[in-house]
Coordinates of C-alpha atoms and ligand atoms in Angstrom, one line a residue:
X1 CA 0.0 0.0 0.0
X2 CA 2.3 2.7 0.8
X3 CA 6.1 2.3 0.0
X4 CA 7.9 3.0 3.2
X5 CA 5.4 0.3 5.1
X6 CA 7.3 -2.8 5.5
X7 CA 4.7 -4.5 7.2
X8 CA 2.0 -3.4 4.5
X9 CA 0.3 -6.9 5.0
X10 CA -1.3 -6.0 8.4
X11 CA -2.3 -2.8 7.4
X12 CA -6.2 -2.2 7.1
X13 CA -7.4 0.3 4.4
X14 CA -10.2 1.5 7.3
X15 CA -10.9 1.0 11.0
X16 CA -14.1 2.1 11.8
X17 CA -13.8 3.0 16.1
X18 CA -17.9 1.6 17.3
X19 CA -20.3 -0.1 16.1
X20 CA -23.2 2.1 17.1
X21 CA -25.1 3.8 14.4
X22 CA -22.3 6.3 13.1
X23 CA -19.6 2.9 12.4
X24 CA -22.7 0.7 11.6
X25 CA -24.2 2.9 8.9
X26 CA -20.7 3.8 7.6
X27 CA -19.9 -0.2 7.5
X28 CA -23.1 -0.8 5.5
X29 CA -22.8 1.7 2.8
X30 CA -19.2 0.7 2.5
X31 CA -20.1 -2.8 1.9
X32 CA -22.9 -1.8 -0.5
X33 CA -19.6 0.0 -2.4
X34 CA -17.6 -3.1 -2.6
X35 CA -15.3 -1.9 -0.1
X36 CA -14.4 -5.4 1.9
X37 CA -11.5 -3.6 3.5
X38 CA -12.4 -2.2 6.8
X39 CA -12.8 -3.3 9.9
X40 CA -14.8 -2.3 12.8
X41 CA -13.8 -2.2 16.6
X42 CA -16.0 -2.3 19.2
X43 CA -15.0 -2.1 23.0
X44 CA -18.4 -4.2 24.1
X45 CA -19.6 -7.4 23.0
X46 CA -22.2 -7.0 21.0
X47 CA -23.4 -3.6 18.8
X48 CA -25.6 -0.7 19.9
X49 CA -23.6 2.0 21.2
X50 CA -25.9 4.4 24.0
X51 CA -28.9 2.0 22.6
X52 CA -27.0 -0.9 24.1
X53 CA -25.9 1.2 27.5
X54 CA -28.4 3.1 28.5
X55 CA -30.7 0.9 30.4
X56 CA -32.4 2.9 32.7
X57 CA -36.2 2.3 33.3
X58 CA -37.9 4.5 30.7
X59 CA -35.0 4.8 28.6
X60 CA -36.5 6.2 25.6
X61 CA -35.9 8.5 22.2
X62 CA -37.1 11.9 22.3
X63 CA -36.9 11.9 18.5
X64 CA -40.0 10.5 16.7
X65 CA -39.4 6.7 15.8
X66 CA -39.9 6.7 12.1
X67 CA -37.3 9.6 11.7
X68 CA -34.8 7.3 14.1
X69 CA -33.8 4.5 11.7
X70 CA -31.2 4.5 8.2
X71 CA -32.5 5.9 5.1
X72 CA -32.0 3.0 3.6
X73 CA -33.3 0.4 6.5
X74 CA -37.1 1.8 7.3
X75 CA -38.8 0.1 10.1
X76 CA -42.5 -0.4 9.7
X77 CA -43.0 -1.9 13.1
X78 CA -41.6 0.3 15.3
X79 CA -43.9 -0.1 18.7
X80 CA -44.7 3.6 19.6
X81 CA -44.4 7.1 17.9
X82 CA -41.0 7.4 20.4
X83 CA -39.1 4.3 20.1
X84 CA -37.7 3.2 23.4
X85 CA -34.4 1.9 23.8
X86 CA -34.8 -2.2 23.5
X87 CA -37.2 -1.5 20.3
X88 CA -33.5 0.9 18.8
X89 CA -31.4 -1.7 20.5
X90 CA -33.5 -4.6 18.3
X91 CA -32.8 -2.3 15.7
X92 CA -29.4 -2.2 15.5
X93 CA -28.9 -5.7 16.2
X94 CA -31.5 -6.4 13.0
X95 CA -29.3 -4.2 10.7
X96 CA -26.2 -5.9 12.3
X97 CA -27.6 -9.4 11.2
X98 CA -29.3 -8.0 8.2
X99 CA -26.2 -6.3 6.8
X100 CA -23.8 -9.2 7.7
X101 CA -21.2 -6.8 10.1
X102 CA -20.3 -9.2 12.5
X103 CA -17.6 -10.5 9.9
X104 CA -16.1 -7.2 10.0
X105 CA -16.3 -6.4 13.9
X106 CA -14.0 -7.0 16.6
X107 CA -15.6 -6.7 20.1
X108 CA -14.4 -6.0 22.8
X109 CA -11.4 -4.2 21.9
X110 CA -11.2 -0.6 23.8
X111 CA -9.1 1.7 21.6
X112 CA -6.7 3.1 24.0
X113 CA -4.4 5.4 21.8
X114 CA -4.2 6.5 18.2
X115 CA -1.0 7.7 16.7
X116 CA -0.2 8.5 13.6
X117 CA 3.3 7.6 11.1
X118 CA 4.2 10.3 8.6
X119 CA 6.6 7.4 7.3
X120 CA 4.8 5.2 6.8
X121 CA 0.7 6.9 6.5
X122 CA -0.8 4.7 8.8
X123 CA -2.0 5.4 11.8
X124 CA -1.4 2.5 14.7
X125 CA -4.6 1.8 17.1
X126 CA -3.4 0.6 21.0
X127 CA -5.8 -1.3 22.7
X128 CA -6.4 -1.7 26.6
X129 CA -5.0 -5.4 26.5
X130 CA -2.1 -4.3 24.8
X131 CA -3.4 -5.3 21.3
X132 CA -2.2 -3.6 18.0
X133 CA -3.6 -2.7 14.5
X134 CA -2.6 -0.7 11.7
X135 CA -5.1 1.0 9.6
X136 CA -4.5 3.8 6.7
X137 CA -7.7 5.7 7.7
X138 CA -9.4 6.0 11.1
X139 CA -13.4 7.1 11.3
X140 CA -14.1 7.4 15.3
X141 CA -17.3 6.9 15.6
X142 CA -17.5 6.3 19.2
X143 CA -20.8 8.5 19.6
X144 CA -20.8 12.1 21.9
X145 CA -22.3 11.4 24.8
X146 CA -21.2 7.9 26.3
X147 CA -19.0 9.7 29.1
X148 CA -20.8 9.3 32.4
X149 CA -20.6 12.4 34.3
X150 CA -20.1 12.0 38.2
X151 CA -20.7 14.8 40.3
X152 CA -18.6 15.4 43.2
X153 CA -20.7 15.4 46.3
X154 CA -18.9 15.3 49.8
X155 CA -19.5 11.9 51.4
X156 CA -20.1 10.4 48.4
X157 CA -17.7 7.5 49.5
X158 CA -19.1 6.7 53.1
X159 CA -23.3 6.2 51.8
X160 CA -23.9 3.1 52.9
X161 CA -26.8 2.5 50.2
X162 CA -26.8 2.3 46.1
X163 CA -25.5 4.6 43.9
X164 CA -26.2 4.6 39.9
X165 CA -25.8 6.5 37.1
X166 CA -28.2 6.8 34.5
X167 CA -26.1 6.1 31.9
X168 CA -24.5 2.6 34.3
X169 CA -27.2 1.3 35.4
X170 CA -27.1 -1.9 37.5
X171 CA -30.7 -4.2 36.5
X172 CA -30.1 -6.4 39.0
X173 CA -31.0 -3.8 41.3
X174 CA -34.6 -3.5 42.7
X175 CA -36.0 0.0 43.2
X176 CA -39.3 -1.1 44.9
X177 CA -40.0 0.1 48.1
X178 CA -36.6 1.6 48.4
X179 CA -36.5 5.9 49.5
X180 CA -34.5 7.3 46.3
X181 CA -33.0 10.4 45.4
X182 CA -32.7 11.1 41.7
X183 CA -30.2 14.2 41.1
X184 CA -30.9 16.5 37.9
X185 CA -33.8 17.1 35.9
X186 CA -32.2 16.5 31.6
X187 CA -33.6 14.6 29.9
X188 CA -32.3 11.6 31.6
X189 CA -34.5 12.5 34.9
X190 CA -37.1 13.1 33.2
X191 CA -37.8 9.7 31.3
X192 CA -36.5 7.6 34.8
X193 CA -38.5 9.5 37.4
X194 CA -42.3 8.7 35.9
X195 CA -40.4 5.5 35.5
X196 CA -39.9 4.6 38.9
X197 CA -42.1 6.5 40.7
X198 CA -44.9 4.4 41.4
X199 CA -43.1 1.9 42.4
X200 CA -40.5 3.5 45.1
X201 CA -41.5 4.5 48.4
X202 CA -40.3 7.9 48.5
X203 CA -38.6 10.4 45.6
X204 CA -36.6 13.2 46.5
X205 CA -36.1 15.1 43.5
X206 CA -32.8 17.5 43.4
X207 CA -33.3 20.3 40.6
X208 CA -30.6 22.3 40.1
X209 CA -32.1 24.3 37.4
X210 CA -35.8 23.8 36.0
X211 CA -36.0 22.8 32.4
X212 CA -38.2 23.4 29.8
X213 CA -40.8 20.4 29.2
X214 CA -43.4 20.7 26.5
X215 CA -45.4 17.4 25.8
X216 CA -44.6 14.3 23.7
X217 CA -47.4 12.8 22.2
X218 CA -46.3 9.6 22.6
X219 CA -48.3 6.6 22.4
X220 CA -48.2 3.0 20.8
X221 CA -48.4 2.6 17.0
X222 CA -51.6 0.7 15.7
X223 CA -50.7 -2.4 14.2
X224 CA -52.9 -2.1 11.2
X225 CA -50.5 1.2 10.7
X226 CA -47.5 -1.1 10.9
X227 CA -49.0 -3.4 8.0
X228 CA -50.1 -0.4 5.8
X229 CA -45.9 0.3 6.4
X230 CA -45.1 -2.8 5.3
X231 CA -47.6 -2.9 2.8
X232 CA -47.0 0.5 1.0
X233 CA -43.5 1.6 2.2
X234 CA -44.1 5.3 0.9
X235 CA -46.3 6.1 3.2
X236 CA -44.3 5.6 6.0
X237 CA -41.8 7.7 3.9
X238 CA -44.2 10.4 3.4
X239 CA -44.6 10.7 7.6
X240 CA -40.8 10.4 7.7
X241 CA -40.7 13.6 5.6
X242 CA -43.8 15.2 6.9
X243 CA -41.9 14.8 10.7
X244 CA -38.6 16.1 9.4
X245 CA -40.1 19.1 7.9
X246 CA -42.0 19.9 10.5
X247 CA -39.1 19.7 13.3
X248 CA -36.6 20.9 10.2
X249 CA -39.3 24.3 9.7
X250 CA -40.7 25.1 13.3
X251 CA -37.8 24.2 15.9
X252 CA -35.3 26.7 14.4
X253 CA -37.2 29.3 13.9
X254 CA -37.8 29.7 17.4
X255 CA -34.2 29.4 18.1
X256 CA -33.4 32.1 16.1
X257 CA -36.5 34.5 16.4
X258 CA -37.1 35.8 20.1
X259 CA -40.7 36.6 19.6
X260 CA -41.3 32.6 18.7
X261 CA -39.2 31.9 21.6
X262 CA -41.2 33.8 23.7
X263 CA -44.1 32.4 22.4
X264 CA -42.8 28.8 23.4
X265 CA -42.5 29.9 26.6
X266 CA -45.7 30.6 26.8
X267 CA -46.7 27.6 25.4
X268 CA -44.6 25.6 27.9
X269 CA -45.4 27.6 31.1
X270 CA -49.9 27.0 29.6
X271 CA -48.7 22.7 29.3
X272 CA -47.1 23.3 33.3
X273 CA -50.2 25.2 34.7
X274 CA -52.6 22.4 32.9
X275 CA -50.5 20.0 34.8
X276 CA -49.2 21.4 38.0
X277 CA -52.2 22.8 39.9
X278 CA -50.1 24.2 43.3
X279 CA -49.0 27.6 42.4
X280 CA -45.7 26.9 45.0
X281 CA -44.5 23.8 43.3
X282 CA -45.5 25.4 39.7
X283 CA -43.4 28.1 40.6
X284 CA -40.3 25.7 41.9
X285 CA -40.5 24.0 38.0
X286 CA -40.7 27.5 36.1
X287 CA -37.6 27.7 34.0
X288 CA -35.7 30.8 34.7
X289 CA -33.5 30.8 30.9
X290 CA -35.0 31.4 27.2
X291 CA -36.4 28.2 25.7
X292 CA -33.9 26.1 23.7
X293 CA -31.0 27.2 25.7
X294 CA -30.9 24.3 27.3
X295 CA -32.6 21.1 25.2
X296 CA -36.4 21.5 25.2
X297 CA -37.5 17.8 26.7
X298 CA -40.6 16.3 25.5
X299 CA -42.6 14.2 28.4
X300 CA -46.5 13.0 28.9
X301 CA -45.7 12.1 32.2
X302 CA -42.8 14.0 33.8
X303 CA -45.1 16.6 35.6
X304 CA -48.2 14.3 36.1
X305 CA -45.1 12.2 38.3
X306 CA -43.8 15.2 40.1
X307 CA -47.3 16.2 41.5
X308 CA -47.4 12.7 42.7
X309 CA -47.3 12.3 46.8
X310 CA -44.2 10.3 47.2
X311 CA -42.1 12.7 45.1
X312 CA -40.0 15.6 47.1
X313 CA -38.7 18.4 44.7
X314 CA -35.4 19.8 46.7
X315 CA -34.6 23.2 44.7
X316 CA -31.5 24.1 47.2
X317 CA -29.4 21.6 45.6
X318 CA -27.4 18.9 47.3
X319 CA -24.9 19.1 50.4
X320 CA -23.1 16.0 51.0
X321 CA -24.2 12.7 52.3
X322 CA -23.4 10.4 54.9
X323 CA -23.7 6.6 55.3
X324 CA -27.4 7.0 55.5
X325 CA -29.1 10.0 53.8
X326 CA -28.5 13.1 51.7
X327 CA -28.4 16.3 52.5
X328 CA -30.0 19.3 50.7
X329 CA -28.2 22.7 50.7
X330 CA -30.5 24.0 53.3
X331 CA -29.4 21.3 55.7
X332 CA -32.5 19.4 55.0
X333 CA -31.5 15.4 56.2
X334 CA -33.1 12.7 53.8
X335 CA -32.7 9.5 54.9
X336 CA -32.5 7.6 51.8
X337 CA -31.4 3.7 50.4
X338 CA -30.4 4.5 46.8
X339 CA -29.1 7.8 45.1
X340 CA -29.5 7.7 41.1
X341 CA -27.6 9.8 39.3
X342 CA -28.9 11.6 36.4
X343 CA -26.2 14.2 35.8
X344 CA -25.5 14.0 32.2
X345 CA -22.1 12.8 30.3
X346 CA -19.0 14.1 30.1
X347 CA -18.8 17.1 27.7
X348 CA -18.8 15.4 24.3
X349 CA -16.0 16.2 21.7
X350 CA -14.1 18.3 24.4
X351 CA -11.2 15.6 23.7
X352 CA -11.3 12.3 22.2
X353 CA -11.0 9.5 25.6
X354 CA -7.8 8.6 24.3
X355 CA -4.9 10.0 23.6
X356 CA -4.3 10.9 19.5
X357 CA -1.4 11.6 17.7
X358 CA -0.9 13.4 14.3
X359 CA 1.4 15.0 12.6
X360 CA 4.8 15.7 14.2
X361 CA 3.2 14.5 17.4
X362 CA 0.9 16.6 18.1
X363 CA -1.9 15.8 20.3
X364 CA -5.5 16.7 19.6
X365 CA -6.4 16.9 23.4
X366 CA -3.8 19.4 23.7
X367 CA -5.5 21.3 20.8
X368 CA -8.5 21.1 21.7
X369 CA -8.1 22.1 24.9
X370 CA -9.7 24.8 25.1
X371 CA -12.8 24.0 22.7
X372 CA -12.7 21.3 20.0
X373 CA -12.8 22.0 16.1
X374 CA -13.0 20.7 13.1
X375 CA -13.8 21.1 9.5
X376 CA -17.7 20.1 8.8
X377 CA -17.5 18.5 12.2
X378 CA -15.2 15.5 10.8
X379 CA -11.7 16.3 9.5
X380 CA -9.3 17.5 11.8
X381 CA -6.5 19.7 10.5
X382 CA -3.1 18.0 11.5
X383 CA -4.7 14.5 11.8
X384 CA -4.3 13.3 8.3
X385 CA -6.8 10.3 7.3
X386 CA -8.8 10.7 10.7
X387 CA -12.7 11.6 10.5
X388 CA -14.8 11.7 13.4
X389 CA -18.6 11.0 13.0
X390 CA -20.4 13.5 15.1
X391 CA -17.8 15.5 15.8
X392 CA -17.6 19.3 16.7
X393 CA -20.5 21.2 15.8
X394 CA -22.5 18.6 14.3
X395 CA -25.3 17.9 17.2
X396 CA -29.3 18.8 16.5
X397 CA -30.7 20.9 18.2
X398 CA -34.1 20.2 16.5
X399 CA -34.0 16.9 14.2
X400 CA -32.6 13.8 14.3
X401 CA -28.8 12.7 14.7
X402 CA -29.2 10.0 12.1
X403 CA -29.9 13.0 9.1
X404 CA -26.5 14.2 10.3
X405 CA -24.7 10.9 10.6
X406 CA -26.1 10.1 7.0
X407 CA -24.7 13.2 5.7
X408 CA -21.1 12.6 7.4
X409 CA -21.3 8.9 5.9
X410 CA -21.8 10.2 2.8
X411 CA -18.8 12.7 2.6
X412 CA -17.0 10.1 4.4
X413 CA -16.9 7.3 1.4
X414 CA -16.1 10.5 -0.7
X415 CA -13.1 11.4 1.3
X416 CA -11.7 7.3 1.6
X417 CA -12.4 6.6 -2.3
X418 CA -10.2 10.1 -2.9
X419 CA -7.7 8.1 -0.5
X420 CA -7.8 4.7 -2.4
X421 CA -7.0 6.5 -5.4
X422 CA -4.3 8.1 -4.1
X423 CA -2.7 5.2 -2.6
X424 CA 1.1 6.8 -2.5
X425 CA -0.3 9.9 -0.3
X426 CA -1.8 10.9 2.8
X427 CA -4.5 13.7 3.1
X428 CA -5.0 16.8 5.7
X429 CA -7.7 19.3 5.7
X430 CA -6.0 23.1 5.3
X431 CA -6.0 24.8 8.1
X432 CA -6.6 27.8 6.6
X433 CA -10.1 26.2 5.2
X434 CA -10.5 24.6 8.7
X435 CA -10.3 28.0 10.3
X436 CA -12.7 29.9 7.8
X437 CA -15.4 27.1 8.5
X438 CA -15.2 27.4 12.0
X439 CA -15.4 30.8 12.3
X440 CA -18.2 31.0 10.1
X441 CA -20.1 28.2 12.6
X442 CA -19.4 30.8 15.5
X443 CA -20.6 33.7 13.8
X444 CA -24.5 31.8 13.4
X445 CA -24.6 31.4 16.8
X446 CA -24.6 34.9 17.5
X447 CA -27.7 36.1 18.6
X448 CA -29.7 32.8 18.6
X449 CA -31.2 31.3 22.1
X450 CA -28.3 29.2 22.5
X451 CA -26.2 32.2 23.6
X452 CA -28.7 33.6 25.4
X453 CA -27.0 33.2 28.7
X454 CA -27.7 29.9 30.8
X455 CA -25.4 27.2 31.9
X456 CA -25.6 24.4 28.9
X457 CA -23.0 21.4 28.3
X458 CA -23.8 22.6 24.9
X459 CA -20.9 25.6 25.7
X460 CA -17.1 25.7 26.6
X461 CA -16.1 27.8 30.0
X462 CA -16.3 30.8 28.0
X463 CA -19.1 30.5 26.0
X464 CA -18.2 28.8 22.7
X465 CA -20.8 26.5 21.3
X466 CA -18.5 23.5 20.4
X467 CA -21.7 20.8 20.1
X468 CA -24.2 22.0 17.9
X469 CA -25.3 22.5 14.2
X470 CA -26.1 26.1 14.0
X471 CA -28.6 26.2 11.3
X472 CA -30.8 23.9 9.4
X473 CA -30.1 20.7 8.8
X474 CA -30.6 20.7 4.9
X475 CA -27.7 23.5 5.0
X476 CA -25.6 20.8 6.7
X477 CA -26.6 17.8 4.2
X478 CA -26.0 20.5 1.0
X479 CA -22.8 21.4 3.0
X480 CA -21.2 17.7 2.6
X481 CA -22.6 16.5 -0.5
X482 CA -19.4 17.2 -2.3
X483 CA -16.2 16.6 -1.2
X484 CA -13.5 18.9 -2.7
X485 CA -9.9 17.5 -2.9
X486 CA -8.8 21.7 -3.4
X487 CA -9.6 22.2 0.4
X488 CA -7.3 19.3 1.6
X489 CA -3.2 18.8 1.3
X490 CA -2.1 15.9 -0.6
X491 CA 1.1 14.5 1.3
X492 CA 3.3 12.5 -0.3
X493 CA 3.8 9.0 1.9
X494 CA 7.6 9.8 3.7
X495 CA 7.9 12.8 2.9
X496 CA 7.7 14.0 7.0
X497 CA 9.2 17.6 6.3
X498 CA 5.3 18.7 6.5
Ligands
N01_501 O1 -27.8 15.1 31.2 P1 -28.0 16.7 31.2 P2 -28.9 14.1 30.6 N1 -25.6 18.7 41.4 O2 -26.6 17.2 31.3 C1 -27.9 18.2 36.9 C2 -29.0 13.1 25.5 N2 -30.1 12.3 25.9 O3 -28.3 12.7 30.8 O4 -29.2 21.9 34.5 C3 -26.9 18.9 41.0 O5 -28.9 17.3 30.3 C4 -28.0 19.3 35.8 O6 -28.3 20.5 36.4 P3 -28.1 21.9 35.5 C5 -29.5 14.5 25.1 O7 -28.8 15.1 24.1 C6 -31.0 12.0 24.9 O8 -30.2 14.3 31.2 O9 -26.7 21.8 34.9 N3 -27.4 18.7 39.8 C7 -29.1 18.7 34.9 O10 -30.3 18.9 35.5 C8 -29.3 15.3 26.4 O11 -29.3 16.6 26.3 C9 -32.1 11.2 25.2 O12 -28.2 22.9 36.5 C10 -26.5 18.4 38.8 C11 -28.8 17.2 35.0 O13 -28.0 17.0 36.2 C12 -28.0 14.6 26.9 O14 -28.1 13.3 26.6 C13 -32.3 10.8 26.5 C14 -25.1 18.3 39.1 C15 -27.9 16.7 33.8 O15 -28.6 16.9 32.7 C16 -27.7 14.7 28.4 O16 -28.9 14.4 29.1 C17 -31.4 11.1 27.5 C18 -24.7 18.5 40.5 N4 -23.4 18.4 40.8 C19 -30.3 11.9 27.2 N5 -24.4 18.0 38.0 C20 -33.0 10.9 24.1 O17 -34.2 10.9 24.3 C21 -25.4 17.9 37.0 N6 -26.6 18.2 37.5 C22 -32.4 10.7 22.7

């Protein structure tokens, strides 16, 4: 493959890093290109990604189900109009089966470090165990937010009872009867609380900062609506694009336009007072921060559980514990058996989890260290044959991820047949072209609810949205359709004096 590679043999054309949707749809459509050469590796044993982990009770998508599944691999029988996480878990294993991946997939190999030879043009791939591969191009597609966050509360060590994250959750574990404390109200908290509230003894409910809930409209999907699906396939693609237009049209707007987001608000504060008849606790869940700032969370029954009797909602936020209870900031003692933790993921794309070379060793969480970038939220400049899926500035704020992963896939096989034609040379994205993007990106955000002022994982320490899309998502699908060889250097394998 290259000419300075003496061990060209063991060198893959493509590793893929996870097999959730991002390295599963890329895996497909590379198949369905003829492309045998890749391989995937997974760190679990079986596919999924966050559909596979996140097993919480009421674990659910907040993205209508029929716009939550490939392009190319409709599913006529999802359940409900939100698919919950075993239906998208099914899913993914059916495409896995369907699409014969397990051939190409390692599991359980954890990518540890990434570095890249100049000499050579191949990156090497460390794993945990001590493995190693060799691969000419890298896609990490190892999802945003799979991070768990922990919050550091004092005492945490010494409580005597159980403690789980959301995102970690132990199933052998029985909730029933048990005095809880669920800490944070995203979107997490609100899909586990109705969850387990009838069936726990006691709730205390630690909101930190009230978000915005609007209803879901959720509810199961008839099955003579499943065989009309199966029957006449374009119907369920007409819904598909009746549900993207909609959420494509309306959501943004309202970002951008601060008489719509008022009118939300409005909307949202009418759903809380239908809901939430005591003016005290209707006060305690009233968002203080424009709409969309934070993510707007869709629920049916996320207020009807808070109003329940067994639910406590603690607003002065959390002490410290001890070996038996939790303490609220007001000194408040709740004598508790298990403490779930809903407090989000570890700021996604603020650093890849392992460390990754480029070019004359650089390290991109050194370079990203104070907000991560990258050109169409895949090619890194510096980082030659690496693409991330769902990198920097590539998260919806309104539709869902799979459009956007789609779209990456699709300027992805671009970008790797340019790279199998070239078989003698590496490629880097300019930084010059890099830099333009970027500050382009930056300059949408201005003025738009995001930056309206509240405390979102969504922004670095000083403000910089580093997660989203800021615009619509046809702009970002008509902004990768083409790849263009002009914006990227063509590096001559051995030739290091880059
Ligand atoms: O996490 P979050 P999440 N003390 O970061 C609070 C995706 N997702 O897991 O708002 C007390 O939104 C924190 O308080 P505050 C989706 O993209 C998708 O819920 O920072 N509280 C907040 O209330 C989502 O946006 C689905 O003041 C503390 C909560 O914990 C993303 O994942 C379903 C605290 C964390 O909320 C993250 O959602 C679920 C502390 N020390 C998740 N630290 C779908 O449906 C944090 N908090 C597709």
């Amino acid at each position: 493959m290259s000419k300075n590679n003496n061990d060209a043999a063991a060198v893959v054309e493509v590793a893929i890093i996870g097999a959730g949707f991002g390295g599963m749809g890329l895996a497909i459509r590379l198949q369905q290109q003829g492309v045998r050469d890749f391989v995937i590796y997974e760190q679990a044993s079986d596919v999924g990604g966050v559909w596979r982990d996140n097993i919480y009770p009421g674990a659910a998508c907040d993205v209508p189900s029929h716009l939550y599944s490939f392009s190319f691999e409709p599913n006529p029988d999802w359940g409900r109009s939100y698919g919950p996480q075993e239906e998208i878990y099914r899913y993914l294993q059916h495409c896995a089966k369907k699409y014969q991946l397990s051939r190409h997939i390692t599991f359980n190999a954890s990518v540890s470090a990434l570095e890249f030879d100049e000499n050579s043009g191949v990156w090497t791939i460390d794993f945990s165990d001590g493995r190693q591969a060799k691969a000419r191009a890298v896609v990490l597609a190892i999802g945003a937010l799979n991070i768990p966050q922990y919050p550091k509360i004092e005492g945490i060590e010494k409580f005597a009872g159980k403690v789980m994250h959301t995102a970690e959750w132990d199933p052998d574990y029985t909730l029933e009867g048990k005095r809880v404390a669920v800490i944070g109200t995203g979107a997490s908290a609100i899909q586990v609380v109705p969850a387990i509230q009838p069936k726990v003894a006691s709730l205390a409910l630690f909101q930190r900062t009230p978000p915005w809930v609007m209803p879901k409209f959720d509810g199961p999907q008839r099955p003579v609506r499943q065989a009309h699906f199966r029957r006449w396939p374009f119907l369920q693609k007409l819904l598909r694009n009746a549900q993207y237009l909609l959420g494509e049209s309306v959501v943004p707007a309202f970002m951008w336009d601060s008489f719509l987001t008022r009118f939300g608000e409005f909307m949202g504060r009418r759903y809380l007072k239908k809901v939430v008849a005591d003016p005290v606790l209707r006060a305690k869940l009233t968002p203080g921060y424009a709409m969309g700032c934070k993510r707007v969370l869709l629920s049916d029954n996320y207020y009807p559980a808070v109003i329940k009797d067994n639910v406590n909602l603690v607003t002065t936020g959390v002490s410290h514990l001890d070996e038996n209870a939790i303490y609220g900031a007001d000194g408040q003692r709740l004598e508790v058996d298990a403490i779930i933790l809903a407090t989000g993921f570890k700021v996604p794309v603020s650093g890849a989890p392992m460390p990754v070379r480029g070019l004359g060793g650089r390290d991109l969480n050194e370079d990203w260290a104070s907000g991560s970038e990258a050109y169409k939220g895949m090619a890194v400049s510096g980082y030659p044959n690496l693409l991330y899926i769902m990198g920097p500035n590539t998260g919806p704020g309104n539709t869902s991820v799979i459009f956007y992963i789609e779209s990456q896939i699709r300027y992805i096989l671009q970008y790797l047949r340019t790279l199998r034609g070239n078989p003698n040379e590496y490629i880097d994205i300019k930084p010059e072209v890099q830099k333009a993007f970027n500050e382009d990106v930056q300059r949408r955000f201005k003025g738009t609810t995001w930056t309206s002022g509240c405390n979102s994982w969504y922004l670095t320490a000083d403000g910089k949205n580093t997660t989203l899309w800021p615009s619509f998502s046809w702009q970002y699908r008509l902004r990768t359709r083409h790849f263009n060889s002009a914006e990227y250097r063509f590096i001559e394998v051995g030739d290091a004096d880059v």
